[in-house]
PDB file of C-alpha atoms in Angstrom:
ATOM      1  CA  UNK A  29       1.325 -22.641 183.589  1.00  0.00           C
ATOM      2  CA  UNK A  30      -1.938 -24.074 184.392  1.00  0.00           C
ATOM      3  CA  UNK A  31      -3.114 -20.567 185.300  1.00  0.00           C
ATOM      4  CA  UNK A  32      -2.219 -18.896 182.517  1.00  0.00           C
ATOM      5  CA  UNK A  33      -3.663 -21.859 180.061  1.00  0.00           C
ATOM      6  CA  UNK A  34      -7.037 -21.374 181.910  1.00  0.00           C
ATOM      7  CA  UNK A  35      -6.732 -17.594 181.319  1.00  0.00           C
ATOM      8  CA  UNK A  36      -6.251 -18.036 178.374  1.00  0.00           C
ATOM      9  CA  UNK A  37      -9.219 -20.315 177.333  1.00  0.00           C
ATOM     10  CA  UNK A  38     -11.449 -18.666 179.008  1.00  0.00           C
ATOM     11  CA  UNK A  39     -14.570 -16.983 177.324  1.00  0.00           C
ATOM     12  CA  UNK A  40     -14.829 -14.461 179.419  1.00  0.00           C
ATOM     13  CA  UNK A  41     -11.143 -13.488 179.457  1.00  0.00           C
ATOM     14  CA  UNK A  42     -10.963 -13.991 175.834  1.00  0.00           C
ATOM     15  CA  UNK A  43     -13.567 -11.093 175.525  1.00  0.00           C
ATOM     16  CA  UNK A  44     -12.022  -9.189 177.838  1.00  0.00           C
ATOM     17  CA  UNK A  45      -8.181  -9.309 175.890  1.00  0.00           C
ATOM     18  CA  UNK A  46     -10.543  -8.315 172.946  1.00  0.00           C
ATOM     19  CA  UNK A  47     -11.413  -5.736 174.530  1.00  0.00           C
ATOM     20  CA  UNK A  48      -8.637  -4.523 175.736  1.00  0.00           C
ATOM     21  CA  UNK A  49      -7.281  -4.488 171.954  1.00  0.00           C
ATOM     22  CA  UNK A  50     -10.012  -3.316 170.190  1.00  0.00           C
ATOM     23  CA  UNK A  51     -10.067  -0.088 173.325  1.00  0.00           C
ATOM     24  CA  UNK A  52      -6.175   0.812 172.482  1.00  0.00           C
ATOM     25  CA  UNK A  53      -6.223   0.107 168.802  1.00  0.00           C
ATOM     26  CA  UNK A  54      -7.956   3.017 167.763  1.00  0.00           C
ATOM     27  CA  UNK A  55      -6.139   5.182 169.980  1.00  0.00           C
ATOM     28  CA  UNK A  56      -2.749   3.884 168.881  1.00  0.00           C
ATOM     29  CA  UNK A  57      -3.261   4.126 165.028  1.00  0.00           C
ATOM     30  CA  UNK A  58      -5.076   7.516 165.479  1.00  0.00           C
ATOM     31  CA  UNK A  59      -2.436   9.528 167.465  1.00  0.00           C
ATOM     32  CA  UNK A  60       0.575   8.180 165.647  1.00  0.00           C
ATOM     33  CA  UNK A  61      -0.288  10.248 162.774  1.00  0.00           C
ATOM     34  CA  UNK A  62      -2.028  12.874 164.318  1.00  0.00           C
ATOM     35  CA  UNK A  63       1.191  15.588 164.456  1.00  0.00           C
ATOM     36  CA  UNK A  64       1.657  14.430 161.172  1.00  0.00           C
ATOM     37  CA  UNK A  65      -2.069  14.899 159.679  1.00  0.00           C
ATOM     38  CA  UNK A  66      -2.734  18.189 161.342  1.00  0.00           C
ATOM     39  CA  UNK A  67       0.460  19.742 159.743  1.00  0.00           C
ATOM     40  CA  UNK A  68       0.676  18.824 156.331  1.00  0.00           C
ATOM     41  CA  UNK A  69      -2.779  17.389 155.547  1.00  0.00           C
ATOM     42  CA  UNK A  70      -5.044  20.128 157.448  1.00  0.00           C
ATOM     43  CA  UNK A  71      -2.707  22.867 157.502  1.00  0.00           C
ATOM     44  CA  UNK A  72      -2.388  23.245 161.596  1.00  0.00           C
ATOM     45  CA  UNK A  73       0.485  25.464 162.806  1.00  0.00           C
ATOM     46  CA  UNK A  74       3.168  23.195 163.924  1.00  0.00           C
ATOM     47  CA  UNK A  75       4.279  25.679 166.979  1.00  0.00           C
ATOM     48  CA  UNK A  76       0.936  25.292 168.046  1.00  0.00           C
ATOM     49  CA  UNK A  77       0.706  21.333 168.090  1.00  0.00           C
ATOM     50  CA  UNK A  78       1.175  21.280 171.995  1.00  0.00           C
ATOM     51  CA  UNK A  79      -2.517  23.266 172.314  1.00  0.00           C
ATOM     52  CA  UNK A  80      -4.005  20.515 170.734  1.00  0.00           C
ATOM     53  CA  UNK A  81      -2.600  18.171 173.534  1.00  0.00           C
ATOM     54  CA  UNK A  82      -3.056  20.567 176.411  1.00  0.00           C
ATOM     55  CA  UNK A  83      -6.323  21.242 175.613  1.00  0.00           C
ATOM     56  CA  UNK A  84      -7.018  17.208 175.091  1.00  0.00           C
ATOM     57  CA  UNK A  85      -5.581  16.522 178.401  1.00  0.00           C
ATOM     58  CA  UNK A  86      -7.223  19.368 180.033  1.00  0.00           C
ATOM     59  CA  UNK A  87     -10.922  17.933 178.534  1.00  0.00           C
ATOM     60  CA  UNK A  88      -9.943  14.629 179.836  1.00  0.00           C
ATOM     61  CA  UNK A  89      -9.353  16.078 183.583  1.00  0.00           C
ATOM     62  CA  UNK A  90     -12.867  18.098 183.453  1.00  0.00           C
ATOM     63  CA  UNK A  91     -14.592  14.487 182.567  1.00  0.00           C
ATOM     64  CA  UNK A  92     -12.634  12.004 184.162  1.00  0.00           C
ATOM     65  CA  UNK A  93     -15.308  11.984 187.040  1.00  0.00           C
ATOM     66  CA  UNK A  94     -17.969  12.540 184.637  1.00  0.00           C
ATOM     67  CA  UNK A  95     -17.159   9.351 182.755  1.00  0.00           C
ATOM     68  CA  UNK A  96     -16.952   6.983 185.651  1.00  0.00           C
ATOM     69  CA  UNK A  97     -20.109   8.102 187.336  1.00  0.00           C
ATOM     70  CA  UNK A  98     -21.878   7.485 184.403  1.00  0.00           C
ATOM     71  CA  UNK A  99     -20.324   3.985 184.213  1.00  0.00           C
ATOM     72  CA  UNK A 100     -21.581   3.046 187.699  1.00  0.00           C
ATOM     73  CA  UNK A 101     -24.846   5.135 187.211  1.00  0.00           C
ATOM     74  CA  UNK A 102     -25.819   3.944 183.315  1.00  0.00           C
ATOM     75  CA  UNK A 103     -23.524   1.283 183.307  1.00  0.00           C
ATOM     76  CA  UNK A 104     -20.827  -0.119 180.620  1.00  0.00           C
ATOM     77  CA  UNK A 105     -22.917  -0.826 177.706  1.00  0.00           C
ATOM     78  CA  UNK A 106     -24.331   2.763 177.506  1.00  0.00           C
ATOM     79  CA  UNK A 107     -21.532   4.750 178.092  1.00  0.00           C
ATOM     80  CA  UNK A 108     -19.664   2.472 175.354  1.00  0.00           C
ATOM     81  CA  UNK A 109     -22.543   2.806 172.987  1.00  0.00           C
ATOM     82  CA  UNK A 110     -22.499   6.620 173.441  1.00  0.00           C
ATOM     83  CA  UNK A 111     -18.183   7.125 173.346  1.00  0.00           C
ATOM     84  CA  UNK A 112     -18.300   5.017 170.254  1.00  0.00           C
ATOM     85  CA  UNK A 113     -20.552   7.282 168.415  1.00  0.00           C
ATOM     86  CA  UNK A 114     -18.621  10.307 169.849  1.00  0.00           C
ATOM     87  CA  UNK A 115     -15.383   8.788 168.878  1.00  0.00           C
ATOM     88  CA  UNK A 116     -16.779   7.580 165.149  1.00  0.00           C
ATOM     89  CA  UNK A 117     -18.390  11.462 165.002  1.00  0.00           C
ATOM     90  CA  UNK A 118     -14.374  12.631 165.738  1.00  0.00           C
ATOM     91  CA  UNK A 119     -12.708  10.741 162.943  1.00  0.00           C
ATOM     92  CA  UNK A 120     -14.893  11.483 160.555  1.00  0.00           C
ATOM     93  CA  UNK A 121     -14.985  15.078 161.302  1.00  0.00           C
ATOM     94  CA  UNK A 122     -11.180  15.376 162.007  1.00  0.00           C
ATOM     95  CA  UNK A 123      -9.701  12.666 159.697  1.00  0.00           C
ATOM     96  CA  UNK A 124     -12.166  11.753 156.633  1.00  0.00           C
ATOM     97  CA  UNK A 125     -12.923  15.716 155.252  1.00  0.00           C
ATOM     98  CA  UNK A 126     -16.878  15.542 156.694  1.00  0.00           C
ATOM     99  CA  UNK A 127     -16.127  18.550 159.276  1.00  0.00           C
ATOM    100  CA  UNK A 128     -19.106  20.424 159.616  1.00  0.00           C
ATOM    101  CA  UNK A 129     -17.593  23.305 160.811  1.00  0.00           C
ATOM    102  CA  UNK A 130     -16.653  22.377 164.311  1.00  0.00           C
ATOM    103  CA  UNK A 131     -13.172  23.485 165.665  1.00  0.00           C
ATOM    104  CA  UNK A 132     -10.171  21.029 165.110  1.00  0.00           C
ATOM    105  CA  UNK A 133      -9.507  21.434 169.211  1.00  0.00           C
ATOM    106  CA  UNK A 134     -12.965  20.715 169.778  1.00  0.00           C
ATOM    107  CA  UNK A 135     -12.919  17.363 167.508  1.00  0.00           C
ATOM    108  CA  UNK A 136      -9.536  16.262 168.785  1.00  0.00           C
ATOM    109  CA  UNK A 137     -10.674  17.177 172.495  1.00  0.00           C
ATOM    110  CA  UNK A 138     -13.818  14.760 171.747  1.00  0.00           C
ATOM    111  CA  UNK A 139     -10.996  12.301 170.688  1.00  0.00           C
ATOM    112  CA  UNK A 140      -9.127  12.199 173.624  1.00  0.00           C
ATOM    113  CA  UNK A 141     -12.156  12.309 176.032  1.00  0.00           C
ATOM    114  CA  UNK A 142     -14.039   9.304 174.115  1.00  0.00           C
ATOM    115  CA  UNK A 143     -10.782   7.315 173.785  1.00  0.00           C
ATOM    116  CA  UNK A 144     -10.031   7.337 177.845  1.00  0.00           C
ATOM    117  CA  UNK A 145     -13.848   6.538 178.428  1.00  0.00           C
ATOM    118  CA  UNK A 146     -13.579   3.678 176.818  1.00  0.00           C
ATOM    119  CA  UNK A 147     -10.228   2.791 178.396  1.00  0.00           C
ATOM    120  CA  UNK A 148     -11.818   3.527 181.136  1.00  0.00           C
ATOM    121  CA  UNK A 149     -15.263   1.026 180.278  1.00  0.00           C
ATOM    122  CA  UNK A 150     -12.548  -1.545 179.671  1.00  0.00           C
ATOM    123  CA  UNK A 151     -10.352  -1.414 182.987  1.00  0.00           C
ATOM    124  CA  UNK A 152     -14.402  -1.456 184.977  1.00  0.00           C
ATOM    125  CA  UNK A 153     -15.592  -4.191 183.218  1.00  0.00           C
ATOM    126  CA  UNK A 154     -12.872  -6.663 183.091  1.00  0.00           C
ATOM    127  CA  UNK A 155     -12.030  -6.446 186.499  1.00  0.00           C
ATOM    128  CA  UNK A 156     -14.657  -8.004 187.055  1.00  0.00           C
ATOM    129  CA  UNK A 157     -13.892 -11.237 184.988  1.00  0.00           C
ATOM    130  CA  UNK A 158     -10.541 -12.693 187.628  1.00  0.00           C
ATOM    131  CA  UNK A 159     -10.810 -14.445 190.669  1.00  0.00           C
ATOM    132  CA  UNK A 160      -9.079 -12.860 193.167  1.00  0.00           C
ATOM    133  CA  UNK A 161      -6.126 -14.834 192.937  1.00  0.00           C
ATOM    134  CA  UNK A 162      -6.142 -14.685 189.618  1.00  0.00           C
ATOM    135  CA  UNK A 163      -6.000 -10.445 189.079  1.00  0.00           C
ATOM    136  CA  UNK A 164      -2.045 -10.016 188.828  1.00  0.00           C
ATOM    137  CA  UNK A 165      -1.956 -12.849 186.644  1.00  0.00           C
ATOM    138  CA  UNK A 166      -5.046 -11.790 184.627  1.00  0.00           C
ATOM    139  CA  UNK A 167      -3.769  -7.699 184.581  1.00  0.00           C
ATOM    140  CA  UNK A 168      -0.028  -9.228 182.985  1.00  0.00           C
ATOM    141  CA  UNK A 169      -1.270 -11.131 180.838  1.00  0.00           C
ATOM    142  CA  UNK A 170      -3.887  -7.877 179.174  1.00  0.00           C
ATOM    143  CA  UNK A 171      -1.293  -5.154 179.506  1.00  0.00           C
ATOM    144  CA  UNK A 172       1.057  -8.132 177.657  1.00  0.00           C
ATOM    145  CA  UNK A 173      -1.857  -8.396 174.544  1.00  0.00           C
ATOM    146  CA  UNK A 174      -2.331  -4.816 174.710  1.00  0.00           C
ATOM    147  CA  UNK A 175       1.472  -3.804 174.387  1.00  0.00           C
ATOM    148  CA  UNK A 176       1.592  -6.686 171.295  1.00  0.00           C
ATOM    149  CA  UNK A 177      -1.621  -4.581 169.839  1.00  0.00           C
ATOM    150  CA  UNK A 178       0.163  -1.475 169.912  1.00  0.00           C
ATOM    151  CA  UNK A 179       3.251  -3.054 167.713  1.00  0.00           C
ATOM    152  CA  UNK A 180       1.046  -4.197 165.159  1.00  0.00           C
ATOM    153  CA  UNK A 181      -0.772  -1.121 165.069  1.00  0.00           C
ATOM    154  CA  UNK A 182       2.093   1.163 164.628  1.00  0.00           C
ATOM    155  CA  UNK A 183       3.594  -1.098 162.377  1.00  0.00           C
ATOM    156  CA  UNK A 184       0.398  -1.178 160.192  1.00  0.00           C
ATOM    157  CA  UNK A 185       0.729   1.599 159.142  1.00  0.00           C
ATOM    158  CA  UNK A 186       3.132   1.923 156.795  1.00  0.00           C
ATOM    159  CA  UNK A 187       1.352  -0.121 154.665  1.00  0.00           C
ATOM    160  CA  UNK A 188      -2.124   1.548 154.771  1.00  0.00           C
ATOM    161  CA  UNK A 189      -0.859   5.107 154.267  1.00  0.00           C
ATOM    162  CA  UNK A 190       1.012   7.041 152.163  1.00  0.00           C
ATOM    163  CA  UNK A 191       2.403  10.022 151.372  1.00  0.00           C
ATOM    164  CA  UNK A 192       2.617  13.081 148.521  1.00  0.00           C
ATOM    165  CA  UNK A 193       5.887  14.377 147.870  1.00  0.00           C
ATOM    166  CA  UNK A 194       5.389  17.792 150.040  1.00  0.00           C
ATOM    167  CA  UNK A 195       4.725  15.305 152.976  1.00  0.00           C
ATOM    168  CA  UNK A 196       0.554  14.560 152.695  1.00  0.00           C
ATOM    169  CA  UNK A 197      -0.550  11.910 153.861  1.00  0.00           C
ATOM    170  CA  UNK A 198      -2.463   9.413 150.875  1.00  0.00           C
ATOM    171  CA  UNK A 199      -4.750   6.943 151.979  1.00  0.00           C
ATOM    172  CA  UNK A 200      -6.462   8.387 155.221  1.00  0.00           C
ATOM    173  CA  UNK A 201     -10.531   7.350 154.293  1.00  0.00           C
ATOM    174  CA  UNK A 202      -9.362   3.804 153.898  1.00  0.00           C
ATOM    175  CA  UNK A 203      -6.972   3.788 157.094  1.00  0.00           C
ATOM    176  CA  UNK A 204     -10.137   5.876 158.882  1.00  0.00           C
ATOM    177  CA  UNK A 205     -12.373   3.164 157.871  1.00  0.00           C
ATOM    178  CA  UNK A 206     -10.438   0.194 158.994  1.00  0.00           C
ATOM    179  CA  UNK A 207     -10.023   2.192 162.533  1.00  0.00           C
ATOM    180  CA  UNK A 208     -14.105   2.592 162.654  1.00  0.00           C
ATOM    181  CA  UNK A 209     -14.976  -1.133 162.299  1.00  0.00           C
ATOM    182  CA  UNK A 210     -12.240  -1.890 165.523  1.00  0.00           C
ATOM    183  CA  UNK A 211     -13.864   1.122 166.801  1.00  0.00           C
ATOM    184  CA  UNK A 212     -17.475  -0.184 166.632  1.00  0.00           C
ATOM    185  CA  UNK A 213     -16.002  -3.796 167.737  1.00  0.00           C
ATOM    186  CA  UNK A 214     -15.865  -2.278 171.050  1.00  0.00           C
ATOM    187  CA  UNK A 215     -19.576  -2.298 172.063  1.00  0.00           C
ATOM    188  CA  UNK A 216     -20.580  -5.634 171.061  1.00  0.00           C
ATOM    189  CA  UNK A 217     -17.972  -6.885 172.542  1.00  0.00           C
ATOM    190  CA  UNK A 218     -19.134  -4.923 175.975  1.00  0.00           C
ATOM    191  CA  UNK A 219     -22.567  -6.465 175.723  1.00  0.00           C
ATOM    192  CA  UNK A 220     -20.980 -10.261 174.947  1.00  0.00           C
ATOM    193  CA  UNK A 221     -18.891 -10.033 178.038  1.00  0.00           C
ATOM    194  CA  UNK A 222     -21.897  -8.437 180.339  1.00  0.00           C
ATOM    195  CA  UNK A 223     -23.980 -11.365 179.097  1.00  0.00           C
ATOM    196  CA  UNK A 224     -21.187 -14.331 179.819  1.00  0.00           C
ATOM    197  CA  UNK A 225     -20.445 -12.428 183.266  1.00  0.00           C
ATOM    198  CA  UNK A 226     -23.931 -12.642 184.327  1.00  0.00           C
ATOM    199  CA  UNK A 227     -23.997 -16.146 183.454  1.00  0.00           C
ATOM    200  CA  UNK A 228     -21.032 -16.441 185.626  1.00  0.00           C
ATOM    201  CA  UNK A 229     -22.857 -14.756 188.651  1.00  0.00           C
ATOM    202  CA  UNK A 230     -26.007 -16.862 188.471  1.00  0.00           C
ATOM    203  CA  UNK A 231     -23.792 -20.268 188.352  1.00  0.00           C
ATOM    204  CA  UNK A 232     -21.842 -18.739 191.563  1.00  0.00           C
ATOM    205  CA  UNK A 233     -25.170 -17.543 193.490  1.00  0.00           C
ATOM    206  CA  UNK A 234     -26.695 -21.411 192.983  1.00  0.00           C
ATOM    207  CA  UNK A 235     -23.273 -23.039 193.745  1.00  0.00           C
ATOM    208  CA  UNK A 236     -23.727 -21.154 197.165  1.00  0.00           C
ATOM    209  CA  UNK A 237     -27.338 -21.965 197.821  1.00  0.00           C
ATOM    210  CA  UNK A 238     -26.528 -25.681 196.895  1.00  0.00           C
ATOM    211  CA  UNK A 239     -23.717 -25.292 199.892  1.00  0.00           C
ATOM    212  CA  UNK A 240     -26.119 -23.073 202.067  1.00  0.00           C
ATOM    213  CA  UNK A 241     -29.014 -25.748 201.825  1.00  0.00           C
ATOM    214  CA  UNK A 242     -26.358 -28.366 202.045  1.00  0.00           C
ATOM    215  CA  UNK A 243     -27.721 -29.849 198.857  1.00  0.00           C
ATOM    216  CA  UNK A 244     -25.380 -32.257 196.894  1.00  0.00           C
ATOM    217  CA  UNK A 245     -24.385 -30.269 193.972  1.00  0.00           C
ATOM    218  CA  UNK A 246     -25.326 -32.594 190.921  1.00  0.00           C
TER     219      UNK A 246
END
């Protein structure tokens, strides 16, 4: 119990369960309607609904080892920064009418990619935030807030979408907005728990020069 009250009190936990939700949120509330939107709103043949998935899953193989090189090589803030915009560029594209001609696999292949990078950014970053002792109870308790994240998503949205009689869905600039600002969450959030870590590391190196020197620690 004591555990779990420090973890969650934390700063640096707290921004990391942020995190975590504001990674999945997006993801959630975007696929859940995705079937849906392609078919009625944009017109997508429904037989060929699984090419949009292969072809997702396919781009996310290709850059899998693309995307965490560049998180050890650029680090987490950059490669959030630049998923973000890739991601925001992919809703508004695929979701919000501003398609500039690019193919509807290519914008929902951007989707997939951008929305595992930053999964991805996520699972790097706050690893670093537990003690050892502390991972398995750190890892329950973020799956736990990311699982509850997921309900409320999917139940959200009901109540920011509708739909026509011939089955369009009503509603999608306002829904695609609210999914941008959680989207853009996701950066700043990076950079807040980069900076608290850091502070973390230079307590930790003086605490061990104090005990190296065999200096009382004041």
């Amino acid at each position: 119990i004591r555990l779990m009250g420090d973890l969650l009190t934390r700063p640096s936990c707290l921004v990391g369960y942020g995190l975590q939700m504001t990674g999945v949120v997006p993801l959630v509330a975007i696929t859940l309607i995705m079937a849906v939107f392609l078919v009625n709103n944009l017109g997508y043949p429904a037989k060929q609904l699984w090419l949009v998935y292969l072809v997702g899953g396919a781009a996310n193989l290709v850059f899998a080892r693309v995307i965490g090189r560049a998180i050890d090589r650029l680090g987490a803030g950059l490669v959030s920064i630049a998923s973000t915009i890739l991601l925001s560029a992919a809703i508004v594209f695929g979701y919000m009418g501003v398609n500039p001609g690019l193919p509807l696999l290519l914008i929902f292949s951007i989707f997939f990619v951008t929305s595992t990078a930053r999964l991805v950014v996520t699972q790097a970053i706050t690893m670093r935030i537990p003690k050892a002792e502390e991972r398995a109870g750190f890892q329950s308790l973020g799956q736990s807030i990311q699982s509850i994240s997921m309900g409320a998503s999917g139940m959200a949205i009901p109540f920011l979408l509708g739909s026509t009689d011939d089955g369009k869905l009503t509603g999608i600039n306002r829904f695609a907005i609210g999914v941008l600002v959680v989207t853009w969450m996701f950066p700043f959030l990076i950079y807040w728990l980069e900076h608290l870590l850091a502070q973390n590391d230079r307590v930790g190196a003086a605490a061990t020069l104090l005990v190296e020197q065999e200096l009382p620690a004041e």
